[in-house]
mmCIF file of C-alpha atoms and ligand atoms in Angstrom:
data_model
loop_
_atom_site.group_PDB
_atom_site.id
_atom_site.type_symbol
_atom_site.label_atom_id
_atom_site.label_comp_id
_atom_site.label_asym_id
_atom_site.label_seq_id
_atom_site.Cartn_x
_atom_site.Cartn_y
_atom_site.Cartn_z
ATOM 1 C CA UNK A 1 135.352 11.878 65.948
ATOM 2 C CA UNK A 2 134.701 15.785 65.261
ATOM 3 C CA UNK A 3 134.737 16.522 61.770
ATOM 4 C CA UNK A 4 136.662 19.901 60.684
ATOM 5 C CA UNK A 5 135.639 22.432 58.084
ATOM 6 C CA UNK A 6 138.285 24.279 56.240
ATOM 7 C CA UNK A 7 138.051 27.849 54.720
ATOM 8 C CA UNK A 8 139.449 28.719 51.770
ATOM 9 C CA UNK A 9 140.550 32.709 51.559
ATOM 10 C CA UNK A 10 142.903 34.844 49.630
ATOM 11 C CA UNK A 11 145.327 37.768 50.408
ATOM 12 C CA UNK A 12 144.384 40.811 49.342
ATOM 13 C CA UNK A 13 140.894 42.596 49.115
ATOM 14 C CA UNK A 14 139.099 39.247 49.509
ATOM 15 C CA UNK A 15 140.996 38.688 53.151
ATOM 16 C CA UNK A 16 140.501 42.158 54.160
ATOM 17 C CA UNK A 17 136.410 42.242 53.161
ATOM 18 C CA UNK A 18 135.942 38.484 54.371
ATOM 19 C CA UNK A 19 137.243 38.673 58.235
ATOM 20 C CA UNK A 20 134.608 41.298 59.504
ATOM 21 C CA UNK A 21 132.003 39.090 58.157
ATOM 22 C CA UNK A 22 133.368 35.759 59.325
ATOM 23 C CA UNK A 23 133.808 37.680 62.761
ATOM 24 C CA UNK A 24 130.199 38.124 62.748
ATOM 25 C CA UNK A 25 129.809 34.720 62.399
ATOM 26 C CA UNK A 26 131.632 33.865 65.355
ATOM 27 C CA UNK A 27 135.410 32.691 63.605
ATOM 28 C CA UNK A 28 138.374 34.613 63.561
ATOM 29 C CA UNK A 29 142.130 33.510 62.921
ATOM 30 C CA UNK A 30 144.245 33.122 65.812
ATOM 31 C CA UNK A 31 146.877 35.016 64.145
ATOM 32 C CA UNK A 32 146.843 37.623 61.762
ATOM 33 C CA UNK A 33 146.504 35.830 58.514
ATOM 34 C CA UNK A 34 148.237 39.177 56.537
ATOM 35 C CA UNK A 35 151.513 38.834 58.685
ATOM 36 C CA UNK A 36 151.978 35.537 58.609
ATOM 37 C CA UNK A 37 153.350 32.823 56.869
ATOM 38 C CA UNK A 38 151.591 30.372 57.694
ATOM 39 C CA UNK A 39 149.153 28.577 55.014
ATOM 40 C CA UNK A 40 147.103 27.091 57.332
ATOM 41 C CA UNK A 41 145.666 29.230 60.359
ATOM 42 C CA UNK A 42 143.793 27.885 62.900
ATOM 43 C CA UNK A 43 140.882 29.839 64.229
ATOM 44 C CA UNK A 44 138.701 30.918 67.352
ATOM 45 C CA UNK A 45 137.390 27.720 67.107
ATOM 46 C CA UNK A 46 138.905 24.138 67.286
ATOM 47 C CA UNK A 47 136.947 22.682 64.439
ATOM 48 C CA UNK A 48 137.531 25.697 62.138
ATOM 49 C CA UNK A 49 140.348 26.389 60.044
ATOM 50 C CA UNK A 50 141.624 28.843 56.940
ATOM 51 C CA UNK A 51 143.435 27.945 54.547
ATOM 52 C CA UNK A 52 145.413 30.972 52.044
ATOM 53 C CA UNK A 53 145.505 30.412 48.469
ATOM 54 C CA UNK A 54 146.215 32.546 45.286
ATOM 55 C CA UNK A 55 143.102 33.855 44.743
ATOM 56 C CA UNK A 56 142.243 32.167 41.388
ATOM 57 C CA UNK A 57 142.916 28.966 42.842
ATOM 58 C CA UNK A 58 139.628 29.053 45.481
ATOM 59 C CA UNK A 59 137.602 27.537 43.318
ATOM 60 C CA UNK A 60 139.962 24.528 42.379
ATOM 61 C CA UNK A 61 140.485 23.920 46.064
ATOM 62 C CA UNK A 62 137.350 23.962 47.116
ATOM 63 C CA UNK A 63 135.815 22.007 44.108
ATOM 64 C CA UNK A 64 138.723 19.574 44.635
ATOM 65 C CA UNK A 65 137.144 19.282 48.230
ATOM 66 C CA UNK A 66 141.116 20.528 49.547
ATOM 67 C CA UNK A 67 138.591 22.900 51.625
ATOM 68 C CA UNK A 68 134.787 22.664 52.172
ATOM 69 C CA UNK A 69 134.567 26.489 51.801
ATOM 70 C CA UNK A 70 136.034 29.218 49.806
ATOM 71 C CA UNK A 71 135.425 32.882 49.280
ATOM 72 C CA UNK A 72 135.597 33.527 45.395
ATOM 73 C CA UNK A 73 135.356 36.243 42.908
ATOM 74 C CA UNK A 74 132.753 35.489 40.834
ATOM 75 C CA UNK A 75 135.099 36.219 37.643
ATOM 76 C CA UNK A 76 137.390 33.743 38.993
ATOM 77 C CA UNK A 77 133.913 31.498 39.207
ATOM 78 C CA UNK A 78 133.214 32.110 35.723
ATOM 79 C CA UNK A 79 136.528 31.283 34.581
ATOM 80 C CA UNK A 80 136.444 27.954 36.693
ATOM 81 C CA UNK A 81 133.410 27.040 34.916
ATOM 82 C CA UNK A 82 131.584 26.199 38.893
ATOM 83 C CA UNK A 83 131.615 22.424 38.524
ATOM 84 C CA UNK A 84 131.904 20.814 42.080
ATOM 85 C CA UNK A 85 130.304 23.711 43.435
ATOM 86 C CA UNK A 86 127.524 25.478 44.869
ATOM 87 C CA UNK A 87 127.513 28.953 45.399
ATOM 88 C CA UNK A 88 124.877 29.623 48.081
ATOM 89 C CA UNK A 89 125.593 32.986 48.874
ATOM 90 C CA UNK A 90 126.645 36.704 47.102
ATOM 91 C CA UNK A 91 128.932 38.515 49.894
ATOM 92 C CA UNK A 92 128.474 41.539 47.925
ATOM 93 C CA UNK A 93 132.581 42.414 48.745
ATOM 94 C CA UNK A 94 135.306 43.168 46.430
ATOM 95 C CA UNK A 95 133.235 44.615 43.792
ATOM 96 C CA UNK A 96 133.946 45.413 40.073
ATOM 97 C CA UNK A 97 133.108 45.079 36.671
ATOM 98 C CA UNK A 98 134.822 42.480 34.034
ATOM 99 C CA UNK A 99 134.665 44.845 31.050
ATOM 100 C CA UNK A 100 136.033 44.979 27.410
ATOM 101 C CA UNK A 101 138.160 48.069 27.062
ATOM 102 C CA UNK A 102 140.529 49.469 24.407
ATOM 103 C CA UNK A 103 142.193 52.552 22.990
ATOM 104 C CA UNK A 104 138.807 55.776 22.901
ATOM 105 C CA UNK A 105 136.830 55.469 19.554
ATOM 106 C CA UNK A 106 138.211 51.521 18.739
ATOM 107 C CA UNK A 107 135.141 50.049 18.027
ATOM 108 C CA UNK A 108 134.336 47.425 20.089
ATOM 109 C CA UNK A 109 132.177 45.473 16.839
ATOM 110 C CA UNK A 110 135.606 44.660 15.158
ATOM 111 C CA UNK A 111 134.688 41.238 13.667
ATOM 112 C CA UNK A 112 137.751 39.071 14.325
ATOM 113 C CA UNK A 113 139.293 40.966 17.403
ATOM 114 C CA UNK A 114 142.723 40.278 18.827
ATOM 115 C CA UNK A 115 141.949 40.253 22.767
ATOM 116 C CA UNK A 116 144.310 40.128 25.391
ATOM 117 C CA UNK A 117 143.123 38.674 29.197
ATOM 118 C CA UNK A 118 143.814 36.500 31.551
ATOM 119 C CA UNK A 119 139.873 35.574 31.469
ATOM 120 C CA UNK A 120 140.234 33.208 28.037
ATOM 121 C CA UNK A 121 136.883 31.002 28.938
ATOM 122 C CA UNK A 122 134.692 34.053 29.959
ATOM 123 C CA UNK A 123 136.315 35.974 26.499
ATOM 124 C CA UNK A 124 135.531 33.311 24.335
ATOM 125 C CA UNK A 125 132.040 33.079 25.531
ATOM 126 C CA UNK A 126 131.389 36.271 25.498
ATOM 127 C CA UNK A 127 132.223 36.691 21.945
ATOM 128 C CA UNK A 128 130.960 33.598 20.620
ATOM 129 C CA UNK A 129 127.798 34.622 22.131
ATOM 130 C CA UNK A 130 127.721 37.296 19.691
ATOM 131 C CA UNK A 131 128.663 35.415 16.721
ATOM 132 C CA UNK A 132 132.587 36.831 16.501
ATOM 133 C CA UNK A 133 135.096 34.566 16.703
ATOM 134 C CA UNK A 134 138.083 36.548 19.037
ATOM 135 C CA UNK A 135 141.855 35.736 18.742
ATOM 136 C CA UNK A 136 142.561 34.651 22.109
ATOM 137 C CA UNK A 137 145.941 36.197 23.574
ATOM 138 C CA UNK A 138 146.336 34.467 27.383
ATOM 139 C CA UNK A 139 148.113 36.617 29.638
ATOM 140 C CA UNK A 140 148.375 36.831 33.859
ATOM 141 C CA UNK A 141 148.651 40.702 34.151
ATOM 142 C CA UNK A 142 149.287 44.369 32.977
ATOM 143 C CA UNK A 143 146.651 43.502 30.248
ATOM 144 C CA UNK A 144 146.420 47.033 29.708
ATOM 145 C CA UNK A 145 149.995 47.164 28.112
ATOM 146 C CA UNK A 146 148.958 44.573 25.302
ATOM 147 C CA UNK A 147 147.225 47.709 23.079
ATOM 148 C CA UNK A 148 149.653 50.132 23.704
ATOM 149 C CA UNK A 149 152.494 47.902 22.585
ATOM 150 C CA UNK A 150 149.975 46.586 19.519
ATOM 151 C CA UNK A 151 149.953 43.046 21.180
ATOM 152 C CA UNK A 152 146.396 43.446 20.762
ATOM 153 C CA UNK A 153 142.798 45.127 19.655
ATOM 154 C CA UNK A 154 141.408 45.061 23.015
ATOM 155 C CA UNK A 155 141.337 43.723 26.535
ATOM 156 C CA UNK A 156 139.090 42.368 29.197
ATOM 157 C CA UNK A 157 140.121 42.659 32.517
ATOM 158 C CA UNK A 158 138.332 43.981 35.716
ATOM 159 C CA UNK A 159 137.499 47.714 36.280
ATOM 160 C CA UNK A 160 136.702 49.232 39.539
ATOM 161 C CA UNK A 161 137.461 53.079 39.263
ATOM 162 C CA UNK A 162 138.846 52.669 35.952
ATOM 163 C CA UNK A 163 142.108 54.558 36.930
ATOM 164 C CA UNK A 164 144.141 51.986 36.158
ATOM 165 C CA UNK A 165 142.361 52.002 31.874
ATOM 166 C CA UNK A 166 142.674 55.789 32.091
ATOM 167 C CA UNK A 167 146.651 56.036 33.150
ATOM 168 C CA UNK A 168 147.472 53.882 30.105
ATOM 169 C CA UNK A 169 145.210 55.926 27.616
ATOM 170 C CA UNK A 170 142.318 53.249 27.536
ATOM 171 C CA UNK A 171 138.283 53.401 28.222
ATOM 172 C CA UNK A 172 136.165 50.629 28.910
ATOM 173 C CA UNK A 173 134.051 49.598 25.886
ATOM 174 C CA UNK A 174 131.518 47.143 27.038
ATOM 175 C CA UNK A 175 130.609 45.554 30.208
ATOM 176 C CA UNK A 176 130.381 41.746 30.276
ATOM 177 C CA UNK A 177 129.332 40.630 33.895
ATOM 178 C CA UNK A 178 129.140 42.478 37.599
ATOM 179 C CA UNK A 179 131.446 41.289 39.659
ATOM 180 C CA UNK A 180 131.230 40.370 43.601
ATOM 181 C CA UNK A 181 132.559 37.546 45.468
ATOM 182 C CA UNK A 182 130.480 34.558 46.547
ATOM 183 C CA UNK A 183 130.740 32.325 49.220
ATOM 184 C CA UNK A 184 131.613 28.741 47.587
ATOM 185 C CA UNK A 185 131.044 25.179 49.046
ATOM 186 C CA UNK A 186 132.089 21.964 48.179
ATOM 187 C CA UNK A 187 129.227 19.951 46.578
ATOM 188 C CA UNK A 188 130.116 16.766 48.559
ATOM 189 C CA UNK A 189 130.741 18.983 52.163
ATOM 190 C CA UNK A 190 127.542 20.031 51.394
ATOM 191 C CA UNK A 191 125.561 16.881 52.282
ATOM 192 C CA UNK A 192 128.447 15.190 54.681
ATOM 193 C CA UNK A 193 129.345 18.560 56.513
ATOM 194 C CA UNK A 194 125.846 19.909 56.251
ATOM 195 C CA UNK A 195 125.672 20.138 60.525
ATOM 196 C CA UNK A 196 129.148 22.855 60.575
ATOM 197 C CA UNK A 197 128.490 24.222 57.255
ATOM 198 C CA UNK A 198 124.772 25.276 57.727
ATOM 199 C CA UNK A 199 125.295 27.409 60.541
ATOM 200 C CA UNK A 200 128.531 29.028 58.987
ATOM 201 C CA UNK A 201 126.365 29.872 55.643
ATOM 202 C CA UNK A 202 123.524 31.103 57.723
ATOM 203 C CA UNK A 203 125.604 33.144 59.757
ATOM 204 C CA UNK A 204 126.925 34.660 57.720
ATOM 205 C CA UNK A 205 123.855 35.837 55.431
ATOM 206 C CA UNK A 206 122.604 37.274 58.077
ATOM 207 C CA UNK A 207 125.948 39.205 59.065
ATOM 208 C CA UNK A 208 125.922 40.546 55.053
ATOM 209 C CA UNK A 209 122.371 41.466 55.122
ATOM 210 C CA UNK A 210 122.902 43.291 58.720
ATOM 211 C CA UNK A 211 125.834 45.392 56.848
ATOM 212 C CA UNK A 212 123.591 45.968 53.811
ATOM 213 C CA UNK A 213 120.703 47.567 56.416
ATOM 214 C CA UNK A 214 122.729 49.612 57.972
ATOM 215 C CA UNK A 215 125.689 51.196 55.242
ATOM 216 C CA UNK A 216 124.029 53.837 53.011
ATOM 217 C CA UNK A 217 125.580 54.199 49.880
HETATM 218 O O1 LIG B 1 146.994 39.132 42.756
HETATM 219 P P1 LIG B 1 146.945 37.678 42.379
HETATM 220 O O2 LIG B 1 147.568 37.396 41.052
HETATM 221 O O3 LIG B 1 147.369 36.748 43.481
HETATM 222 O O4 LIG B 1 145.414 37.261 42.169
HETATM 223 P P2 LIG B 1 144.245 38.228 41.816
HETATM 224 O O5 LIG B 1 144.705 39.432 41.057
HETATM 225 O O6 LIG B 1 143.173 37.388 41.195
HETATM 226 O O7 LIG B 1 143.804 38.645 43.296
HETATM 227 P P3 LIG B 1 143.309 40.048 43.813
HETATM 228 O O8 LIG B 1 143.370 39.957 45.304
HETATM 229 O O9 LIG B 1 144.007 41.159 43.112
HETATM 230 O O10 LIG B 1 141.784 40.065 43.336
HETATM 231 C C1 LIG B 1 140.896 39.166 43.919
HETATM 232 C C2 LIG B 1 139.502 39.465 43.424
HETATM 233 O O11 LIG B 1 139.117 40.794 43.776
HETATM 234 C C3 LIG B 1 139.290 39.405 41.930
HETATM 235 O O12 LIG B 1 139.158 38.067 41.476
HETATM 236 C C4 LIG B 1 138.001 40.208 41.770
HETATM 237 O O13 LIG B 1 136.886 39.371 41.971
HETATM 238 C C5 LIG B 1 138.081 41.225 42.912
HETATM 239 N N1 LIG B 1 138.373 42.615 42.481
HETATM 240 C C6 LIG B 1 137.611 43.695 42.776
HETATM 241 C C7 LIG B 1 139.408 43.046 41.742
HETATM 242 C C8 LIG B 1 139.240 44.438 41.565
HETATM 243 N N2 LIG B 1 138.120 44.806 42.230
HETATM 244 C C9 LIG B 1 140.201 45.194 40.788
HETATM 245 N N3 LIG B 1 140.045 46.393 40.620
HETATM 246 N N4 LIG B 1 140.475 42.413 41.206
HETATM 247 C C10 LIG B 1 141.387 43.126 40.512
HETATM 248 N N5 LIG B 1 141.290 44.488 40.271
HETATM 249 C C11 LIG B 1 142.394 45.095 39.468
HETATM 250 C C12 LIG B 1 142.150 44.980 37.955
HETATM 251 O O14 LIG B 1 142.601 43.709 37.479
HETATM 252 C C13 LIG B 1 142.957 46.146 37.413
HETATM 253 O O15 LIG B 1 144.332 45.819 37.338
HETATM 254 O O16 LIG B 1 142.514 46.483 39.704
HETATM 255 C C14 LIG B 1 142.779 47.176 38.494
HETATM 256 C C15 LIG B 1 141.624 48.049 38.101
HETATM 257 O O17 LIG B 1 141.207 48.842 39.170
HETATM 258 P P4 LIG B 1 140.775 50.364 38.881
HETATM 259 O O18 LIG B 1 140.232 50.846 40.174
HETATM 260 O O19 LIG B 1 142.010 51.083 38.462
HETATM 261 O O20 LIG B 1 139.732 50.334 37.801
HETATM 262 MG MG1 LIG B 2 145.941 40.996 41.722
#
């Protein structure tokens, strides 16, 4: 019997920056995975499927081995902590930085700092790397209203243009890690899959170096 490999994706700027590349590797979903419903979408090809998740959830499926692939921020990867995982390949989409940010002229040295994220694992780290000892606030969005209201010192969150820190009055401080997403696979599909997964990871390498050749930036 065939065996079938399942995709992990999110909606969003991880959906939209995946699909030209998985077209280059030779899958594409039957239906448009943006109007539909659907949770499951079956592809171009019979043994290939996608499944759509929230997008902090990719690595839990895919670690979980609910799909053998998954396209993952790497903040969300750093959050997860990775176990389960291997992450064989940097798609170089959906790019940002996770950054600490706060009101201008806060300094970002305060020794016992009241920080607001949804990123509590990478926060902690972060500042117990540097011998501080943050007061962990856990939130799931609009971080940036948590110093403006005096919920907190500072935030972390992601920054891409940093339009979204300016429009509430705050500039990013420090920056903790690049951020890209990464092409994910399950540690066990790794070795039991490895005949459909090798050519998929290959593939699609090749289509993300092709696309690094030939945009100028
Ligand atoms: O939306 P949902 O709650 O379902 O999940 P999500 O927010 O994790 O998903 P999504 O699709 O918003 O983000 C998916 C992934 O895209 C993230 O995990 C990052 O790896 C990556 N990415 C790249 C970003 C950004 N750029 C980004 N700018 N994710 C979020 N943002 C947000 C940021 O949180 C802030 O609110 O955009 C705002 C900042 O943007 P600027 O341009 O104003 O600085
Ligand atoms: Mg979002």
């Amino acid at each position: 019997m065939g065996q079938t490999l399942t995709i992990a994706l999110s909606k969003g700027r991880i959906l939209e920056d995946t699909l030209p590349l998985l077209a280059s590797a030779g899958i594409e979903p039957a239906e448009d995975p943006d109007a539909s419903r659907r949770l499951v979408l079956p592809t171009n090809r019979a043994e290939v499927q996608l499944v759509i998740v929230r997008a902090t959830d990719v690595p839990t499926y895919v670690a979980h081995g609910g799909a053998d692939l998954g396209v993952a921020g790497k903040d969300t990867l750093l959050e997860h902590g990775g176990a389960g995982l291997y992450e064989p390949l940097d798609l170089g989409i959906a790019r940002c930085r996770l950054m600490v940010a706060g009101y201008p002229g806060t300094t970002e040295r305060l020794r016992r700092p009241r920080v607001a994220t949804k990123f509590v694992n990478i926060s902690r780290r972060y500042f117990a790397e540097q011998g501080r000892q943050a007061e962990l606030i856990k939130l799931y969005g609009s971080m940036e209203l948590a110093p403006i209201v005096g919920l907190a010192d500072l935030i972390v969150d992601l920054v891409d243009t940093g339009n979204t820190l300016r429009a509430n009055g705050l500039e990013p401080l420090a920056t903790i890690a690049p951020i890209s997403a990464r092409l994910v696979v399950n540690r066990a599909a790794m070795k039991m899959k490895h005949r459909l997964i090798e050519p998929v990871t290959r593939a699609l390498g090749e289509a993300v170096n092709e696309r690094d050749r030939s945009t100028v930036e």
